[in-house]
Amino acid sequence: MASSLTAENVHKGFTTGSGGRLEVLRGVSLNVYPGEMVAIIGDSGTGKTTLLHMLGALGRPDHGRILYNGIDVFDQDDASLSQWRNQSIGFVFQFHHLLPEFSALENVAMPAMIRGDSLRKARSRAKMLLSQLGLDSRLTHRPSELSGGEQQRVAVARALMNQPVVVLADEPSGSLDSKTATALHEEISDLSKTYQQSFVIATHNPVLSQLCDRVLRLEDGRLLEETT
């Protein structure tokens, strides 16, 4: 089976305030396959968020390649890359980053509207996704009217809106209580199976990592297989 996402020998470092150099990623390689859930674990500060940023083309690596369906995403200019990212990658962060002036339905439909879908088509898919996440009765509510778990479910639905190649999630349940987090984890797992949707999830949560097909540990700038 061909991989959906491949990282080849990815390096990324940053200049420190003292003028030194901090090497965060030191040759990361990774394959993610269709419908696979991959957990990235590791201590705080090891570079999990940096890795997700590289995989999501939110930053360019110093060395190495990021390929989606065999194509190097950085072989395009920034404008084309931004358009590709909207259509091909879903993002879920620890804090939902919903637009406060829009309803749940409008927040979820937004990526498809940016892509150029009709309002009718975008709203129809947004409604379906929110319904699958148990939010049928919350479609017209704004983020301030939703609980933390509901807000994060909206964020997950938004990430799935454009049927992305991969959803990248950075501590998606990190701001939730354990009961709400567990429910969200199970819903993400169900969605992955239903849509054969690939997820790469950076997490400290052992319950979430146990639901994944593979667990990789980021340590000293490299990925190590933790669990099969």
mmCIF file of N, CA and C in Angstrom, residues 38-123:
data_model
loop_
_atom_site.group_PDB
_atom_site.id
_atom_site.type_symbol
_atom_site.label_atom_id
_atom_site.label_comp_id
_atom_site.label_asym_id
_atom_site.label_seq_id
_atom_site.Cartn_x
_atom_site.Cartn_y
_atom_site.Cartn_z
ATOM 1 N N VAL A 38 -1.672 7.531 13.783
ATOM 2 C CA VAL A 38 -0.312 7.470 14.313
ATOM 3 C C VAL A 38 -0.184 8.474 15.447
ATOM 4 N N ALA A 39 0.236 8.002 16.604
ATOM 5 C CA ALA A 39 0.468 8.892 17.750
ATOM 6 C C ALA A 39 1.948 9.245 17.829
ATOM 7 N N ILE A 40 2.230 10.511 18.074
ATOM 8 C CA ILE A 40 3.592 10.988 18.325
ATOM 9 C C ILE A 40 3.657 11.397 19.793
ATOM 10 N N ILE A 41 4.461 10.700 20.567
ATOM 11 C CA ILE A 41 4.599 11.019 21.977
ATOM 12 C C ILE A 41 6.020 11.501 22.250
ATOM 13 N N GLY A 42 6.235 12.029 23.448
ATOM 14 C CA GLY A 42 7.551 12.531 23.824
ATOM 15 C C GLY A 42 7.417 13.608 24.873
ATOM 16 N N ASP A 43 8.502 13.886 25.548
ATOM 17 C CA ASP A 43 8.495 14.908 26.589
ATOM 18 C C ASP A 43 8.199 16.280 25.997
ATOM 19 N N SER A 44 7.711 17.179 26.833
ATOM 20 C CA SER A 44 7.496 18.554 26.395
ATOM 21 C C SER A 44 8.815 19.155 25.919
ATOM 22 N N GLY A 45 8.745 19.885 24.828
ATOM 23 C CA GLY A 45 9.941 20.546 24.315
ATOM 24 C C GLY A 45 10.788 19.696 23.394
ATOM 25 N N THR A 46 10.327 18.488 23.074
ATOM 26 C CA THR A 46 11.126 17.624 22.202
ATOM 27 C C THR A 46 10.911 17.918 20.722
ATOM 28 N N GLY A 47 9.881 18.716 20.391
ATOM 29 C CA GLY A 47 9.695 19.105 19.004
ATOM 30 C C GLY A 47 8.487 18.511 18.316
ATOM 31 N N LYS A 48 7.524 18.003 19.095
ATOM 32 C CA LYS A 48 6.334 17.396 18.473
ATOM 33 C C LYS A 48 5.555 18.417 17.643
ATOM 34 N N THR A 49 5.372 19.608 18.194
ATOM 35 C CA THR A 49 4.647 20.644 17.452
ATOM 36 C C THR A 49 5.428 21.075 16.216
ATOM 37 N N THR A 50 6.737 21.200 16.348
ATOM 38 C CA THR A 50 7.566 21.540 15.188
ATOM 39 C C THR A 50 7.416 20.493 14.095
ATOM 40 N N LEU A 51 7.398 19.229 14.487
ATOM 41 C CA LEU A 51 7.227 18.152 13.508
ATOM 42 C C LEU A 51 5.885 18.272 12.799
ATOM 43 N N LEU A 52 4.808 18.513 13.551
ATOM 44 C CA LEU A 52 3.496 18.671 12.919
ATOM 45 C C LEU A 52 3.484 19.862 11.967
ATOM 46 N N HIS A 53 4.158 20.929 12.342
ATOM 47 C CA HIS A 53 4.229 22.099 11.460
ATOM 48 C C HIS A 53 4.927 21.754 10.150
ATOM 49 N N MET A 54 5.987 20.956 10.230
ATOM 50 C CA MET A 54 6.684 20.545 9.014
ATOM 51 C C MET A 54 5.780 19.636 8.168
ATOM 52 N N LEU A 55 5.127 18.676 8.806
ATOM 53 C CA LEU A 55 4.252 17.748 8.081
ATOM 54 C C LEU A 55 3.085 18.488 7.428
ATOM 55 N N GLY A 56 2.618 19.549 8.081
ATOM 56 C CA GLY A 56 1.503 20.330 7.554
ATOM 57 C C GLY A 56 1.913 21.463 6.658
ATOM 58 N N ALA A 57 3.209 21.538 6.329
ATOM 59 C CA ALA A 57 3.725 22.578 5.433
ATOM 60 C C ALA A 57 3.460 23.980 5.976
ATOM 61 N N LEU A 58 3.435 24.098 7.328
ATOM 62 C CA LEU A 58 3.329 25.422 7.944
ATOM 63 C C LEU A 58 4.698 26.078 8.066
ATOM 64 N N GLY A 59 5.729 25.315 7.802
ATOM 65 C CA GLY A 59 7.095 25.809 7.768
ATOM 66 C C GLY A 59 7.905 24.891 6.883
ATOM 67 N N ARG A 60 8.988 25.393 6.341
ATOM 68 C CA ARG A 60 9.824 24.585 5.462
ATOM 69 C C ARG A 60 10.991 23.982 6.258
ATOM 70 N N PRO A 61 11.270 22.702 6.054
ATOM 71 C CA PRO A 61 12.408 22.095 6.755
ATOM 72 C C PRO A 61 13.731 22.649 6.237
ATOM 73 N N ASP A 62 14.761 22.567 7.076
ATOM 74 C CA ASP A 62 16.096 22.976 6.635
ATOM 75 C C ASP A 62 16.639 21.988 5.609
ATOM 76 N N HIS A 63 16.357 20.714 5.837
ATOM 77 C CA HIS A 63 16.747 19.651 4.906
ATOM 78 C C HIS A 63 15.643 18.598 4.922
ATOM 79 N N GLY A 64 15.600 17.795 3.861
ATOM 80 C CA GLY A 64 14.626 16.720 3.808
ATOM 81 C C GLY A 64 13.410 17.089 2.990
ATOM 82 N N ARG A 65 12.533 16.108 2.840
ATOM 83 C CA ARG A 65 11.352 16.291 1.992
ATOM 84 C C ARG A 65 10.087 15.825 2.711
ATOM 85 N N ILE A 66 8.969 16.473 2.364
ATOM 86 C CA ILE A 66 7.636 16.067 2.804
ATOM 87 C C ILE A 66 6.834 15.755 1.544
ATOM 88 N N LEU A 67 6.388 14.512 1.434
ATOM 89 C CA LEU A 67 5.667 14.094 0.242
ATOM 90 C C LEU A 67 4.246 13.652 0.605
ATOM 91 N N TYR A 68 3.292 14.112 -0.183
ATOM 92 C CA TYR A 68 1.911 13.666 -0.074
ATOM 93 C C TYR A 68 1.560 12.943 -1.368
ATOM 94 N N ASN A 69 1.175 11.682 -1.227
ATOM 95 C CA ASN A 69 0.899 10.839 -2.395
ATOM 96 C C ASN A 69 2.049 10.896 -3.392
ATOM 97 N N GLY A 70 3.269 10.892 -2.842
ATOM 98 C CA GLY A 70 4.474 10.820 -3.655
ATOM 99 C C GLY A 70 4.973 12.126 -4.222
ATOM 100 N N ILE A 71 4.296 13.219 -3.944
ATOM 101 C CA ILE A 71 4.676 14.522 -4.503
ATOM 102 C C ILE A 71 5.244 15.412 -3.406
ATOM 103 N N ASP A 72 6.423 15.990 -3.661
ATOM 104 C CA ASP A 72 7.074 16.884 -2.703
ATOM 105 C C ASP A 72 6.291 18.204 -2.654
ATOM 106 N N VAL A 73 5.690 18.489 -1.495
ATOM 107 C CA VAL A 73 4.808 19.657 -1.406
ATOM 108 C C VAL A 73 5.577 20.972 -1.489
ATOM 109 N N PHE A 74 6.870 20.932 -1.228
ATOM 110 C CA PHE A 74 7.635 22.171 -1.245
ATOM 111 C C PHE A 74 8.184 22.503 -2.632
ATOM 112 N N ASP A 75 7.798 21.711 -3.635
ATOM 113 C CA ASP A 75 8.144 22.044 -5.014
ATOM 114 C C ASP A 75 7.103 22.991 -5.618
ATOM 115 N N GLN A 76 6.580 23.893 -4.807
ATOM 116 C CA GLN A 76 5.613 24.878 -5.288
ATOM 117 C C GLN A 76 5.823 26.172 -4.512
ATOM 118 N N ASP A 77 5.363 27.279 -5.087
ATOM 119 C CA ASP A 77 5.569 28.567 -4.423
ATOM 120 C C ASP A 77 4.601 28.700 -3.245
ATOM 121 N N ASP A 78 4.799 29.748 -2.457
ATOM 122 C CA ASP A 78 4.042 29.897 -1.211
ATOM 123 C C ASP A 78 2.540 30.017 -1.456
ATOM 124 N N ALA A 79 2.135 30.722 -2.524
ATOM 125 C CA ALA A 79 0.710 30.896 -2.807
ATOM 126 C C ALA A 79 0.066 29.560 -3.157
ATOM 127 N N SER A 80 0.726 28.788 -3.993
ATOM 128 C CA SER A 80 0.205 27.468 -4.364
ATOM 129 C C SER A 80 0.203 26.534 -3.164
ATOM 130 N N LEU A 81 1.244 26.660 -2.327
ATOM 131 C CA LEU A 81 1.343 25.819 -1.138
ATOM 132 C C LEU A 81 0.198 26.107 -0.172
ATOM 133 N N SER A 82 -0.140 27.376 -0.009
ATOM 134 C CA SER A 82 -1.235 27.754 0.876
ATOM 135 C C SER A 82 -2.557 27.182 0.381
ATOM 136 N N GLN A 83 -2.797 27.248 -0.921
ATOM 137 C CA GLN A 83 -4.018 26.703 -1.494
ATOM 138 C C GLN A 83 -4.061 25.182 -1.336
ATOM 139 N N TRP A 84 -2.934 24.537 -1.597
ATOM 140 C CA TRP A 84 -2.859 23.080 -1.444
ATOM 141 C C TRP A 84 -3.132 22.670 0.001
ATOM 142 N N ARG A 85 -2.567 23.415 0.946
ATOM 143 C CA ARG A 85 -2.715 23.084 2.369
ATOM 144 C C ARG A 85 -4.186 23.157 2.783
ATOM 145 N N ASN A 86 -4.903 24.151 2.313
ATOM 146 C CA ASN A 86 -6.331 24.279 2.637
ATOM 147 C C ASN A 86 -7.124 23.081 2.147
ATOM 148 N N GLN A 87 -6.734 22.537 1.009
ATOM 149 C CA GLN A 87 -7.497 21.464 0.391
ATOM 150 C C GLN A 87 -7.052 20.077 0.847
ATOM 151 N N SER A 88 -5.839 19.946 1.360
ATOM 152 C CA SER A 88 -5.261 18.615 1.562
ATOM 153 C C SER A 88 -4.947 18.254 3.002
ATOM 154 N N ILE A 89 -4.897 19.251 3.898
ATOM 155 C CA ILE A 89 -4.521 18.989 5.283
ATOM 156 C C ILE A 89 -5.598 19.506 6.218
ATOM 157 N N GLY A 90 -5.936 18.710 7.229
ATOM 158 C CA GLY A 90 -6.808 19.166 8.299
ATOM 159 C C GLY A 90 -5.988 19.378 9.557
ATOM 160 N N PHE A 91 -6.301 20.415 10.311
ATOM 161 C CA PHE A 91 -5.569 20.726 11.540
ATOM 162 C C PHE A 91 -6.527 20.774 12.726
ATOM 163 N N VAL A 92 -6.105 20.166 13.825
ATOM 164 C CA VAL A 92 -6.821 20.285 15.099
ATOM 165 C C VAL A 92 -5.783 20.631 16.149
ATOM 166 N N PHE A 93 -6.001 21.723 16.866
ATOM 167 C CA PHE A 93 -5.054 22.168 17.877
ATOM 168 C C PHE A 93 -5.635 21.972 19.278
ATOM 169 N N GLN A 94 -4.803 22.159 20.289
ATOM 170 C CA GLN A 94 -5.266 21.991 21.672
ATOM 171 C C GLN A 94 -6.402 22.959 21.974
ATOM 172 N N PHE A 95 -6.293 24.173 21.484
ATOM 173 C CA PHE A 95 -7.352 25.168 21.629
ATOM 174 C C PHE A 95 -7.990 25.340 20.251
ATOM 175 N N HIS A 96 -9.298 25.329 20.204
ATOM 176 C CA HIS A 96 -10.048 25.102 18.984
ATOM 177 C C HIS A 96 -9.851 26.127 17.881
ATOM 178 N N HIS A 97 -9.528 27.386 18.228
ATOM 179 C CA HIS A 97 -9.322 28.447 17.230
ATOM 180 C C HIS A 97 -10.534 28.616 16.308
ATOM 181 N N LEU A 98 -11.734 28.512 16.887
ATOM 182 C CA LEU A 98 -12.936 28.782 16.112
ATOM 183 C C LEU A 98 -13.139 30.291 15.981
ATOM 184 N N LEU A 99 -13.800 30.697 14.922
ATOM 185 C CA LEU A 99 -14.093 32.111 14.722
ATOM 186 C C LEU A 99 -15.318 32.467 15.560
ATOM 187 N N PRO A 100 -15.170 33.379 16.543
ATOM 188 C CA PRO A 100 -16.223 33.594 17.536
ATOM 189 C C PRO A 100 -17.513 34.182 16.989
ATOM 190 N N GLU A 101 -17.435 34.877 15.874
ATOM 191 C CA GLU A 101 -18.633 35.550 15.353
ATOM 192 C C GLU A 101 -19.473 34.638 14.464
ATOM 193 N N PHE A 102 -19.001 33.433 14.202
ATOM 194 C CA PHE A 102 -19.718 32.505 13.331
ATOM 195 C C PHE A 102 -20.264 31.324 14.116
ATOM 196 N N SER A 103 -21.337 30.728 13.603
ATOM 197 C CA SER A 103 -21.939 29.558 14.251
ATOM 198 C C SER A 103 -21.062 28.327 14.034
ATOM 199 N N ALA A 104 -21.410 27.248 14.739
ATOM 200 C CA ALA A 104 -20.696 25.984 14.558
ATOM 201 C C ALA A 104 -20.751 25.557 13.097
ATOM 202 N N LEU A 105 -21.926 25.611 12.491
ATOM 203 C CA LEU A 105 -22.088 25.210 11.101
ATOM 204 C C LEU A 105 -21.231 26.066 10.178
ATOM 205 N N GLU A 106 -21.225 27.364 10.402
ATOM 206 C CA GLU A 106 -20.439 28.270 9.553
ATOM 207 C C GLU A 106 -18.947 28.048 9.729
ATOM 208 N N ASN A 107 -18.502 27.792 10.958
ATOM 209 C CA ASN A 107 -17.083 27.507 11.193
ATOM 210 C C ASN A 107 -16.629 26.273 10.430
ATOM 211 N N VAL A 108 -17.461 25.238 10.457
ATOM 212 C CA VAL A 108 -17.089 23.988 9.794
ATOM 213 C C VAL A 108 -17.121 24.140 8.279
ATOM 214 N N ALA A 109 -18.100 24.884 7.765
ATOM 215 C CA ALA A 109 -18.229 25.062 6.316
ATOM 216 C C ALA A 109 -17.146 25.956 5.725
ATOM 217 N N MET A 110 -16.494 26.762 6.558
ATOM 218 C CA MET A 110 -15.564 27.788 6.074
ATOM 219 C C MET A 110 -14.472 27.258 5.140
ATOM 220 N N PRO A 111 -13.760 26.162 5.464
ATOM 221 C CA PRO A 111 -12.703 25.701 4.553
ATOM 222 C C PRO A 111 -13.220 25.377 3.156
ATOM 223 N N ALA A 112 -14.416 24.798 3.075
ATOM 224 C CA ALA A 112 -14.980 24.477 1.761
ATOM 225 C C ALA A 112 -15.377 25.742 1.012
ATOM 226 N N MET A 113 -15.861 26.751 1.733
ATOM 227 C CA MET A 113 -16.208 28.022 1.098
ATOM 228 C C MET A 113 -14.943 28.687 0.542
ATOM 229 N N ILE A 114 -13.859 28.618 1.303
ATOM 230 C CA ILE A 114 -12.587 29.189 0.830
ATOM 231 C C ILE A 114 -12.117 28.460 -0.421
ATOM 232 N N ARG A 115 -12.361 27.134 -0.446
ATOM 233 C CA ARG A 115 -11.966 26.334 -1.609
ATOM 234 C C ARG A 115 -12.786 26.687 -2.841
ATOM 235 N N GLY A 116 -13.983 27.233 -2.637
ATOM 236 C CA GLY A 116 -14.823 27.598 -3.768
ATOM 237 C C GLY A 116 -16.084 26.788 -3.904
ATOM 238 N N ASP A 117 -16.382 25.932 -2.901
ATOM 239 C CA ASP A 117 -17.627 25.170 -2.943
ATOM 240 C C ASP A 117 -18.829 26.103 -2.803
ATOM 241 N N SER A 118 -19.959 25.681 -3.317
ATOM 242 C CA SER A 118 -21.180 26.454 -3.153
ATOM 243 C C SER A 118 -21.606 26.437 -1.691
ATOM 244 N N LEU A 119 -22.359 27.442 -1.289
ATOM 245 C CA LEU A 119 -22.845 27.515 0.086
ATOM 246 C C LEU A 119 -23.687 26.283 0.410
ATOM 247 N N ARG A 120 -24.517 25.876 -0.516
ATOM 248 C CA ARG A 120 -25.393 24.722 -0.279
ATOM 249 C C ARG A 120 -24.575 23.448 -0.048
ATOM 250 N N LYS A 121 -23.580 23.209 -0.887
ATOM 251 C CA LYS A 121 -22.752 22.013 -0.762
ATOM 252 C C LYS A 121 -21.959 22.035 0.539
ATOM 253 N N ALA A 122 -21.370 23.186 0.870
ATOM 254 C CA ALA A 122 -20.558 23.308 2.083
ATOM 255 C C ALA A 122 -21.412 23.097 3.330
ATOM 256 N N ARG A 123 -22.584 23.707 3.365
ATOM 257 C CA ARG A 123 -23.448 23.572 4.537
ATOM 258 C C ARG A 123 -23.947 22.139 4.703
#
